[in-house]
Protein backbone atom coordinates (compact mmCIF):
# COMPACT_ATOMS: atom_id res chain seq x y z
CA UNK A 1 0.00 0.00 0.00
CA UNK A 2 2.88 2.38 0.78
CA UNK A 3 4.28 1.79 -2.73
CA UNK A 4 0.95 2.63 -4.30
CA UNK A 5 0.61 5.90 -2.35
CA UNK A 6 4.25 6.75 -3.09
CA UNK A 7 3.54 6.18 -6.82
CA UNK A 8 0.49 8.49 -6.72
CA UNK A 9 2.41 11.23 -4.88
CA UNK A 10 5.35 10.88 -7.29
CA UNK A 11 3.08 11.21 -10.34
CA UNK A 12 1.37 14.25 -8.83
CA UNK A 13 4.78 15.81 -8.16
CA UNK A 14 5.92 15.18 -11.74
CA UNK A 15 2.74 16.75 -13.14
CA UNK A 16 3.09 19.73 -10.77
CA UNK A 17 6.74 20.24 -11.76
CA UNK A 18 5.88 20.02 -15.46
CA UNK A 19 3.07 22.53 -15.07
CA UNK A 20 5.32 24.87 -13.07
CA UNK A 21 8.02 24.56 -15.74
CA UNK A 22 5.50 25.63 -18.41
CA UNK A 23 3.90 28.42 -16.37
CA UNK A 24 7.30 29.93 -15.53
CA UNK A 25 7.97 30.45 -19.24
CA UNK A 26 10.43 27.65 -19.92
CA UNK A 27 8.31 26.21 -22.75
CA UNK A 28 9.30 27.95 -25.97
CA UNK A 29 6.19 29.29 -27.73
CA UNK A 30 7.98 30.91 -30.70
CA UNK A 31 6.23 30.25 -33.99
CA UNK A 32 9.53 30.33 -35.91
CA UNK A 33 10.85 27.25 -34.09
CA UNK A 34 9.65 23.98 -35.61
CA UNK A 35 7.70 21.75 -33.22
CA UNK A 36 9.44 18.71 -31.82
CA UNK A 37 8.50 15.34 -33.30
CA UNK A 38 6.68 14.44 -30.08
CA UNK A 39 4.74 17.74 -30.05
CA UNK A 40 3.76 17.36 -33.72
CA UNK A 41 2.68 13.76 -33.23
CA UNK A 42 0.66 14.41 -30.07
CA UNK A 43 -0.98 17.58 -31.40
CA UNK A 44 -1.77 15.96 -34.75
CA UNK A 45 -3.34 12.89 -33.17
CA UNK A 46 -5.29 14.98 -30.67
CA UNK A 47 -6.62 17.22 -33.45
CA UNK A 48 -7.57 14.24 -35.64
CA UNK A 49 -9.35 12.53 -32.74
CA UNK A 50 -11.18 15.72 -31.74
CA UNK A 51 -12.40 16.40 -35.27
CA UNK A 52 -13.43 12.77 -35.84
CA UNK A 53 -15.41 12.82 -32.59
CA UNK A 54 -17.07 16.22 -33.05
CA UNK A 55 -17.75 16.41 -36.79
CA UNK A 56 -21.37 15.67 -37.61
CA UNK A 57 -21.97 12.58 -39.76
CA UNK A 58 -23.28 14.46 -42.81
CA UNK A 59 -22.72 13.96 -46.51
CA UNK A 60 -21.65 16.64 -48.93
CA UNK A 61 -24.79 18.08 -50.58
CA UNK A 62 -22.75 19.84 -53.30
CA UNK A 63 -22.13 18.06 -56.60
CA UNK A 64 -18.63 18.25 -58.04
CA UNK A 65 -19.79 19.97 -61.21
CA UNK A 66 -17.94 22.77 -62.97
CA UNK A 67 -20.12 25.51 -61.45
CA UNK A 68 -19.41 24.43 -57.87
CA UNK A 69 -15.72 23.75 -58.52
CA UNK A 70 -15.26 27.21 -60.08
CA UNK A 71 -17.13 28.82 -57.15
CA UNK A 72 -14.95 26.82 -54.74
CA UNK A 73 -11.82 27.86 -56.64
CA UNK A 74 -12.78 31.54 -56.33
CA UNK A 75 -13.39 31.19 -52.60
CA UNK A 76 -10.17 29.22 -52.13
CA UNK A 77 -8.18 31.75 -54.15
CA UNK A 78 -9.58 34.63 -52.07
CA UNK A 79 -9.57 33.02 -48.63
CA UNK A 80 -7.20 30.05 -48.51
CA UNK A 81 -4.37 30.25 -51.06
CA UNK A 82 -2.21 32.68 -49.06
CA UNK A 83 -1.64 29.98 -46.43
CA UNK A 84 -2.33 26.75 -48.36
CA UNK A 85 -1.04 27.48 -51.87
CA UNK A 86 -2.97 26.74 -55.06
CA UNK A 87 -2.40 24.87 -58.34
CA UNK A 88 -0.75 27.91 -59.97
CA UNK A 89 1.36 28.67 -56.87
CA UNK A 90 1.80 25.32 -55.05
CA UNK A 91 3.97 26.73 -52.26
CA UNK A 92 2.26 29.53 -50.37
CA UNK A 93 4.27 32.58 -49.31
CA UNK A 94 3.44 31.81 -45.68
CA UNK A 95 4.32 28.10 -45.89
CA UNK A 96 7.54 28.47 -43.93
CA UNK A 97 6.17 31.05 -41.48
CA UNK A 98 3.27 29.17 -39.95
CA UNK A 99 3.79 26.83 -37.06
CA UNK A 100 2.33 24.32 -37.23
CA UNK A 101 2.74 24.55 -41.00
CA UNK A 102 -0.43 24.84 -43.06
CA UNK A 103 -0.91 21.91 -45.43
CA UNK A 104 -0.07 22.81 -49.02
CA UNK A 105 -3.10 21.18 -50.62
CA UNK A 106 -1.72 20.96 -54.14
CA UNK A 107 1.08 18.70 -52.84
CA UNK A 108 -0.57 17.32 -49.69
CA UNK A 109 -4.16 16.43 -50.54
CA UNK A 110 -6.81 16.91 -47.88
CA UNK A 111 -7.21 13.31 -46.75
CA UNK A 112 -9.88 13.59 -44.07
CA UNK A 113 -13.49 12.67 -44.86
CA UNK A 114 -15.51 15.54 -46.29
CA UNK A 115 -17.67 15.91 -43.17
CA UNK A 116 -14.49 16.47 -41.13
CA UNK A 117 -13.10 19.00 -43.60
CA UNK A 118 -16.46 20.81 -43.43
CA UNK A 119 -16.22 20.86 -39.62
CA UNK A 120 -12.66 22.23 -39.72
CA UNK A 121 -13.61 24.96 -42.19
CA UNK A 122 -16.61 25.90 -40.05
CA UNK A 123 -14.83 25.99 -36.70
CA UNK A 124 -11.10 26.38 -37.40
CA UNK A 125 -8.31 24.77 -35.41
CA UNK A 126 -7.20 26.19 -32.09
CA UNK A 127 -3.52 27.10 -31.65
CA UNK A 128 -3.02 27.40 -35.41
CA UNK A 129 -3.62 30.14 -37.95
CA UNK A 130 -6.71 28.26 -39.24
CA UNK A 131 -9.78 30.41 -38.59
CA UNK A 132 -13.36 29.23 -38.39
CA UNK A 133 -15.34 30.49 -41.40
CA UNK A 134 -18.91 29.88 -40.19
CA UNK A 135 -19.51 33.59 -39.49
CA UNK A 136 -18.04 34.65 -42.84
CA UNK A 137 -19.11 32.01 -45.36
CA UNK A 138 -22.44 30.24 -45.86
CA UNK A 139 -22.72 26.48 -45.46
CA UNK A 140 -23.03 26.20 -49.25
CA UNK A 141 -19.75 28.13 -49.72
CA UNK A 142 -18.00 25.95 -47.15
CA UNK A 143 -19.26 22.83 -48.95
CA UNK A 144 -17.98 24.28 -52.24
CA UNK A 145 -14.54 24.61 -50.64
CA UNK A 146 -14.75 21.05 -49.32
CA UNK A 147 -15.70 19.84 -52.80
CA UNK A 148 -12.79 21.73 -54.33
CA UNK A 149 -10.37 20.19 -51.82
CA UNK A 150 -11.67 16.73 -52.67
CA UNK A 151 -11.08 17.35 -56.37
CA UNK A 152 -7.94 19.53 -56.24
CA UNK A 153 -6.01 17.15 -58.53
CA UNK A 154 -8.71 16.77 -61.18
CA UNK A 155 -10.13 20.27 -61.62
CA UNK A 156 -11.85 21.29 -64.85
CA UNK A 157 -10.04 23.92 -66.95
CA UNK A 158 -12.41 26.70 -65.83
CA UNK A 159 -11.53 26.09 -62.16
CA UNK A 160 -7.79 25.95 -62.94
CA UNK A 161 -8.14 29.27 -64.79
CA UNK A 162 -9.35 30.95 -61.57
CA UNK A 163 -5.92 30.36 -60.02
CA UNK A 164 -4.08 31.66 -63.09
CA UNK A 165 -6.12 34.88 -63.04
CA UNK A 166 -5.34 35.57 -59.40
CA UNK A 167 -1.67 36.38 -59.99
CA UNK A 168 1.11 35.45 -57.59
CA UNK A 169 0.26 35.42 -53.91
CA UNK A 170 2.28 37.62 -51.63
CA UNK A 171 2.57 37.67 -47.89
CA UNK A 172 1.42 40.81 -46.08
CA UNK A 173 4.10 43.49 -46.03
CA UNK A 174 5.98 43.87 -42.76
CA UNK A 175 5.91 47.64 -43.27
CA UNK A 176 2.21 47.65 -42.36
CA UNK A 177 2.84 46.24 -38.89
PDB file of C-alpha atoms in Angstrom:
ATOM      1  CA  UNK A   1       0.000   0.000   0.000  1.00  0.00           C
ATOM      2  CA  UNK A   2       2.875   2.378   0.781  1.00  0.00           C
ATOM      3  CA  UNK A   3       4.280   1.789  -2.730  1.00  0.00           C
ATOM      4  CA  UNK A   4       0.948   2.634  -4.303  1.00  0.00           C
ATOM      5  CA  UNK A   5       0.609   5.898  -2.348  1.00  0.00           C
ATOM      6  CA  UNK A   6       4.247   6.746  -3.092  1.00  0.00           C
ATOM      7  CA  UNK A   7       3.541   6.181  -6.823  1.00  0.00           C
ATOM      8  CA  UNK A   8       0.494   8.487  -6.722  1.00  0.00           C
ATOM      9  CA  UNK A   9       2.411  11.227  -4.879  1.00  0.00           C
ATOM     10  CA  UNK A  10       5.350  10.880  -7.286  1.00  0.00           C
ATOM     11  CA  UNK A  11       3.077  11.206 -10.341  1.00  0.00           C
ATOM     12  CA  UNK A  12       1.366  14.254  -8.831  1.00  0.00           C
ATOM     13  CA  UNK A  13       4.778  15.814  -8.157  1.00  0.00           C
ATOM     14  CA  UNK A  14       5.919  15.178 -11.742  1.00  0.00           C
ATOM     15  CA  UNK A  15       2.742  16.753 -13.139  1.00  0.00           C
ATOM     16  CA  UNK A  16       3.090  19.727 -10.773  1.00  0.00           C
ATOM     17  CA  UNK A  17       6.744  20.239 -11.758  1.00  0.00           C
ATOM     18  CA  UNK A  18       5.880  20.020 -15.462  1.00  0.00           C
ATOM     19  CA  UNK A  19       3.075  22.526 -15.067  1.00  0.00           C
ATOM     20  CA  UNK A  20       5.318  24.867 -13.070  1.00  0.00           C
ATOM     21  CA  UNK A  21       8.015  24.563 -15.741  1.00  0.00           C
ATOM     22  CA  UNK A  22       5.503  25.626 -18.414  1.00  0.00           C
ATOM     23  CA  UNK A  23       3.903  28.418 -16.372  1.00  0.00           C
ATOM     24  CA  UNK A  24       7.305  29.931 -15.529  1.00  0.00           C
ATOM     25  CA  UNK A  25       7.972  30.448 -19.241  1.00  0.00           C
ATOM     26  CA  UNK A  26      10.426  27.647 -19.919  1.00  0.00           C
ATOM     27  CA  UNK A  27       8.309  26.207 -22.751  1.00  0.00           C
ATOM     28  CA  UNK A  28       9.304  27.948 -25.973  1.00  0.00           C
ATOM     29  CA  UNK A  29       6.188  29.294 -27.726  1.00  0.00           C
ATOM     30  CA  UNK A  30       7.982  30.911 -30.702  1.00  0.00           C
ATOM     31  CA  UNK A  31       6.231  30.254 -33.988  1.00  0.00           C
ATOM     32  CA  UNK A  32       9.528  30.332 -35.909  1.00  0.00           C
ATOM     33  CA  UNK A  33      10.853  27.247 -34.095  1.00  0.00           C
ATOM     34  CA  UNK A  34       9.652  23.981 -35.608  1.00  0.00           C
ATOM     35  CA  UNK A  35       7.704  21.754 -33.218  1.00  0.00           C
ATOM     36  CA  UNK A  36       9.437  18.710 -31.821  1.00  0.00           C
ATOM     37  CA  UNK A  37       8.498  15.345 -33.302  1.00  0.00           C
ATOM     38  CA  UNK A  38       6.684  14.445 -30.076  1.00  0.00           C
ATOM     39  CA  UNK A  39       4.736  17.735 -30.054  1.00  0.00           C
ATOM     40  CA  UNK A  40       3.760  17.365 -33.716  1.00  0.00           C
ATOM     41  CA  UNK A  41       2.678  13.756 -33.232  1.00  0.00           C
ATOM     42  CA  UNK A  42       0.656  14.413 -30.067  1.00  0.00           C
ATOM     43  CA  UNK A  43      -0.984  17.577 -31.397  1.00  0.00           C
ATOM     44  CA  UNK A  44      -1.770  15.962 -34.749  1.00  0.00           C
ATOM     45  CA  UNK A  45      -3.338  12.893 -33.169  1.00  0.00           C
ATOM     46  CA  UNK A  46      -5.285  14.977 -30.670  1.00  0.00           C
ATOM     47  CA  UNK A  47      -6.616  17.219 -33.455  1.00  0.00           C
ATOM     48  CA  UNK A  48      -7.572  14.240 -35.640  1.00  0.00           C
ATOM     49  CA  UNK A  49      -9.349  12.534 -32.745  1.00  0.00           C
ATOM     50  CA  UNK A  50     -11.175  15.724 -31.741  1.00  0.00           C
ATOM     51  CA  UNK A  51     -12.399  16.397 -35.273  1.00  0.00           C
ATOM     52  CA  UNK A  52     -13.429  12.769 -35.835  1.00  0.00           C
ATOM     53  CA  UNK A  53     -15.408  12.823 -32.592  1.00  0.00           C
ATOM     54  CA  UNK A  54     -17.071  16.220 -33.050  1.00  0.00           C
ATOM     55  CA  UNK A  55     -17.747  16.408 -36.795  1.00  0.00           C
ATOM     56  CA  UNK A  56     -21.370  15.672 -37.614  1.00  0.00           C
ATOM     57  CA  UNK A  57     -21.967  12.581 -39.765  1.00  0.00           C
ATOM     58  CA  UNK A  58     -23.275  14.456 -42.807  1.00  0.00           C
ATOM     59  CA  UNK A  59     -22.716  13.955 -46.508  1.00  0.00           C
ATOM     60  CA  UNK A  60     -21.652  16.645 -48.930  1.00  0.00           C
ATOM     61  CA  UNK A  61     -24.787  18.084 -50.581  1.00  0.00           C
ATOM     62  CA  UNK A  62     -22.753  19.837 -53.300  1.00  0.00           C
ATOM     63  CA  UNK A  63     -22.125  18.065 -56.600  1.00  0.00           C
ATOM     64  CA  UNK A  64     -18.634  18.247 -58.039  1.00  0.00           C
ATOM     65  CA  UNK A  65     -19.787  19.972 -61.212  1.00  0.00           C
ATOM     66  CA  UNK A  66     -17.940  22.775 -62.968  1.00  0.00           C
ATOM     67  CA  UNK A  67     -20.118  25.508 -61.454  1.00  0.00           C
ATOM     68  CA  UNK A  68     -19.413  24.434 -57.873  1.00  0.00           C
ATOM     69  CA  UNK A  69     -15.724  23.753 -58.517  1.00  0.00           C
ATOM     70  CA  UNK A  70     -15.260  27.210 -60.082  1.00  0.00           C
ATOM     71  CA  UNK A  71     -17.129  28.819 -57.152  1.00  0.00           C
ATOM     72  CA  UNK A  72     -14.954  26.817 -54.737  1.00  0.00           C
ATOM     73  CA  UNK A  73     -11.818  27.857 -56.639  1.00  0.00           C
ATOM     74  CA  UNK A  74     -12.781  31.545 -56.330  1.00  0.00           C
ATOM     75  CA  UNK A  75     -13.393  31.190 -52.604  1.00  0.00           C
ATOM     76  CA  UNK A  76     -10.167  29.215 -52.130  1.00  0.00           C
ATOM     77  CA  UNK A  77      -8.183  31.751 -54.149  1.00  0.00           C
ATOM     78  CA  UNK A  78      -9.580  34.635 -52.075  1.00  0.00           C
ATOM     79  CA  UNK A  79      -9.570  33.017 -48.628  1.00  0.00           C
ATOM     80  CA  UNK A  80      -7.199  30.045 -48.515  1.00  0.00           C
ATOM     81  CA  UNK A  81      -4.368  30.249 -51.058  1.00  0.00           C
ATOM     82  CA  UNK A  82      -2.212  32.685 -49.062  1.00  0.00           C
ATOM     83  CA  UNK A  83      -1.636  29.984 -46.433  1.00  0.00           C
ATOM     84  CA  UNK A  84      -2.330  26.754 -48.358  1.00  0.00           C
ATOM     85  CA  UNK A  85      -1.037  27.479 -51.871  1.00  0.00           C
ATOM     86  CA  UNK A  86      -2.971  26.744 -55.057  1.00  0.00           C
ATOM     87  CA  UNK A  87      -2.399  24.875 -58.342  1.00  0.00           C
ATOM     88  CA  UNK A  88      -0.749  27.913 -59.973  1.00  0.00           C
ATOM     89  CA  UNK A  89       1.356  28.666 -56.869  1.00  0.00           C
ATOM     90  CA  UNK A  90       1.804  25.321 -55.055  1.00  0.00           C
ATOM     91  CA  UNK A  91       3.968  26.729 -52.259  1.00  0.00           C
ATOM     92  CA  UNK A  92       2.258  29.530 -50.368  1.00  0.00           C
ATOM     93  CA  UNK A  93       4.266  32.582 -49.308  1.00  0.00           C
ATOM     94  CA  UNK A  94       3.443  31.815 -45.684  1.00  0.00           C
ATOM     95  CA  UNK A  95       4.320  28.100 -45.892  1.00  0.00           C
ATOM     96  CA  UNK A  96       7.536  28.472 -43.930  1.00  0.00           C
ATOM     97  CA  UNK A  97       6.174  31.053 -41.480  1.00  0.00           C
ATOM     98  CA  UNK A  98       3.268  29.167 -39.954  1.00  0.00           C
ATOM     99  CA  UNK A  99       3.789  26.826 -37.059  1.00  0.00           C
ATOM    100  CA  UNK A 100       2.327  24.322 -37.235  1.00  0.00           C
ATOM    101  CA  UNK A 101       2.739  24.548 -41.002  1.00  0.00           C
ATOM    102  CA  UNK A 102      -0.426  24.843 -43.059  1.00  0.00           C
ATOM    103  CA  UNK A 103      -0.907  21.913 -45.433  1.00  0.00           C
ATOM    104  CA  UNK A 104      -0.074  22.809 -49.020  1.00  0.00           C
ATOM    105  CA  UNK A 105      -3.101  21.178 -50.619  1.00  0.00           C
ATOM    106  CA  UNK A 106      -1.723  20.957 -54.142  1.00  0.00           C
ATOM    107  CA  UNK A 107       1.079  18.702 -52.843  1.00  0.00           C
ATOM    108  CA  UNK A 108      -0.569  17.317 -49.688  1.00  0.00           C
ATOM    109  CA  UNK A 109      -4.164  16.429 -50.544  1.00  0.00           C
ATOM    110  CA  UNK A 110      -6.809  16.912 -47.879  1.00  0.00           C
ATOM    111  CA  UNK A 111      -7.215  13.315 -46.753  1.00  0.00           C
ATOM    112  CA  UNK A 112      -9.876  13.593 -44.075  1.00  0.00           C
ATOM    113  CA  UNK A 113     -13.490  12.668 -44.857  1.00  0.00           C
ATOM    114  CA  UNK A 114     -15.509  15.545 -46.289  1.00  0.00           C
ATOM    115  CA  UNK A 115     -17.669  15.910 -43.168  1.00  0.00           C
ATOM    116  CA  UNK A 116     -14.485  16.468 -41.126  1.00  0.00           C
ATOM    117  CA  UNK A 117     -13.104  19.004 -43.604  1.00  0.00           C
ATOM    118  CA  UNK A 118     -16.461  20.813 -43.427  1.00  0.00           C
ATOM    119  CA  UNK A 119     -16.222  20.863 -39.621  1.00  0.00           C
ATOM    120  CA  UNK A 120     -12.656  22.226 -39.721  1.00  0.00           C
ATOM    121  CA  UNK A 121     -13.610  24.959 -42.188  1.00  0.00           C
ATOM    122  CA  UNK A 122     -16.609  25.898 -40.050  1.00  0.00           C
ATOM    123  CA  UNK A 123     -14.832  25.988 -36.703  1.00  0.00           C
ATOM    124  CA  UNK A 124     -11.100  26.377 -37.404  1.00  0.00           C
ATOM    125  CA  UNK A 125      -8.309  24.773 -35.414  1.00  0.00           C
ATOM    126  CA  UNK A 126      -7.202  26.188 -32.092  1.00  0.00           C
ATOM    127  CA  UNK A 127      -3.524  27.103 -31.647  1.00  0.00           C
ATOM    128  CA  UNK A 128      -3.018  27.403 -35.410  1.00  0.00           C
ATOM    129  CA  UNK A 129      -3.625  30.142 -37.947  1.00  0.00           C
ATOM    130  CA  UNK A 130      -6.710  28.264 -39.243  1.00  0.00           C
ATOM    131  CA  UNK A 131      -9.783  30.411 -38.589  1.00  0.00           C
ATOM    132  CA  UNK A 132     -13.355  29.226 -38.394  1.00  0.00           C
ATOM    133  CA  UNK A 133     -15.337  30.487 -41.403  1.00  0.00           C
ATOM    134  CA  UNK A 134     -18.912  29.884 -40.187  1.00  0.00           C
ATOM    135  CA  UNK A 135     -19.506  33.588 -39.494  1.00  0.00           C
ATOM    136  CA  UNK A 136     -18.037  34.654 -42.844  1.00  0.00           C
ATOM    137  CA  UNK A 137     -19.114  32.007 -45.361  1.00  0.00           C
ATOM    138  CA  UNK A 138     -22.440  30.242 -45.856  1.00  0.00           C
ATOM    139  CA  UNK A 139     -22.716  26.479 -45.461  1.00  0.00           C
ATOM    140  CA  UNK A 140     -23.026  26.203 -49.252  1.00  0.00           C
ATOM    141  CA  UNK A 141     -19.753  28.129 -49.724  1.00  0.00           C
ATOM    142  CA  UNK A 142     -18.000  25.950 -47.146  1.00  0.00           C
ATOM    143  CA  UNK A 143     -19.256  22.828 -48.950  1.00  0.00           C
ATOM    144  CA  UNK A 144     -17.978  24.281 -52.242  1.00  0.00           C
ATOM    145  CA  UNK A 145     -14.542  24.610 -50.643  1.00  0.00           C
ATOM    146  CA  UNK A 146     -14.752  21.049 -49.318  1.00  0.00           C
ATOM    147  CA  UNK A 147     -15.702  19.845 -52.804  1.00  0.00           C
ATOM    148  CA  UNK A 148     -12.789  21.731 -54.326  1.00  0.00           C
ATOM    149  CA  UNK A 149     -10.365  20.194 -51.817  1.00  0.00           C
ATOM    150  CA  UNK A 150     -11.669  16.726 -52.665  1.00  0.00           C
ATOM    151  CA  UNK A 151     -11.075  17.348 -56.368  1.00  0.00           C
ATOM    152  CA  UNK A 152      -7.935  19.527 -56.238  1.00  0.00           C
ATOM    153  CA  UNK A 153      -6.009  17.147 -58.527  1.00  0.00           C
ATOM    154  CA  UNK A 154      -8.709  16.767 -61.179  1.00  0.00           C
ATOM    155  CA  UNK A 155     -10.128  20.265 -61.624  1.00  0.00           C
ATOM    156  CA  UNK A 156     -11.855  21.290 -64.845  1.00  0.00           C
ATOM    157  CA  UNK A 157     -10.038  23.920 -66.953  1.00  0.00           C
ATOM    158  CA  UNK A 158     -12.412  26.702 -65.826  1.00  0.00           C
ATOM    159  CA  UNK A 159     -11.528  26.086 -62.157  1.00  0.00           C
ATOM    160  CA  UNK A 160      -7.787  25.950 -62.943  1.00  0.00           C
ATOM    161  CA  UNK A 161      -8.137  29.267 -64.791  1.00  0.00           C
ATOM    162  CA  UNK A 162      -9.346  30.954 -61.574  1.00  0.00           C
ATOM    163  CA  UNK A 163      -5.922  30.359 -60.022  1.00  0.00           C
ATOM    164  CA  UNK A 164      -4.079  31.660 -63.094  1.00  0.00           C
ATOM    165  CA  UNK A 165      -6.124  34.879 -63.042  1.00  0.00           C
ATOM    166  CA  UNK A 166      -5.342  35.566 -59.398  1.00  0.00           C
ATOM    167  CA  UNK A 167      -1.668  36.381 -59.986  1.00  0.00           C
ATOM    168  CA  UNK A 168       1.105  35.453 -57.588  1.00  0.00           C
ATOM    169  CA  UNK A 169       0.259  35.416 -53.906  1.00  0.00           C
ATOM    170  CA  UNK A 170       2.281  37.617 -51.629  1.00  0.00           C
ATOM    171  CA  UNK A 171       2.565  37.667 -47.886  1.00  0.00           C
ATOM    172  CA  UNK A 172       1.419  40.811 -46.075  1.00  0.00           C
ATOM    173  CA  UNK A 173       4.104  43.487 -46.031  1.00  0.00           C
ATOM    174  CA  UNK A 174       5.979  43.865 -42.763  1.00  0.00           C
ATOM    175  CA  UNK A 175       5.907  47.636 -43.273  1.00  0.00           C
ATOM    176  CA  UNK A 176       2.208  47.649 -42.365  1.00  0.00           C
ATOM    177  CA  UNK A 177       2.835  46.240 -38.890  1.00  0.00           C
TER     178      UNK A 177
END
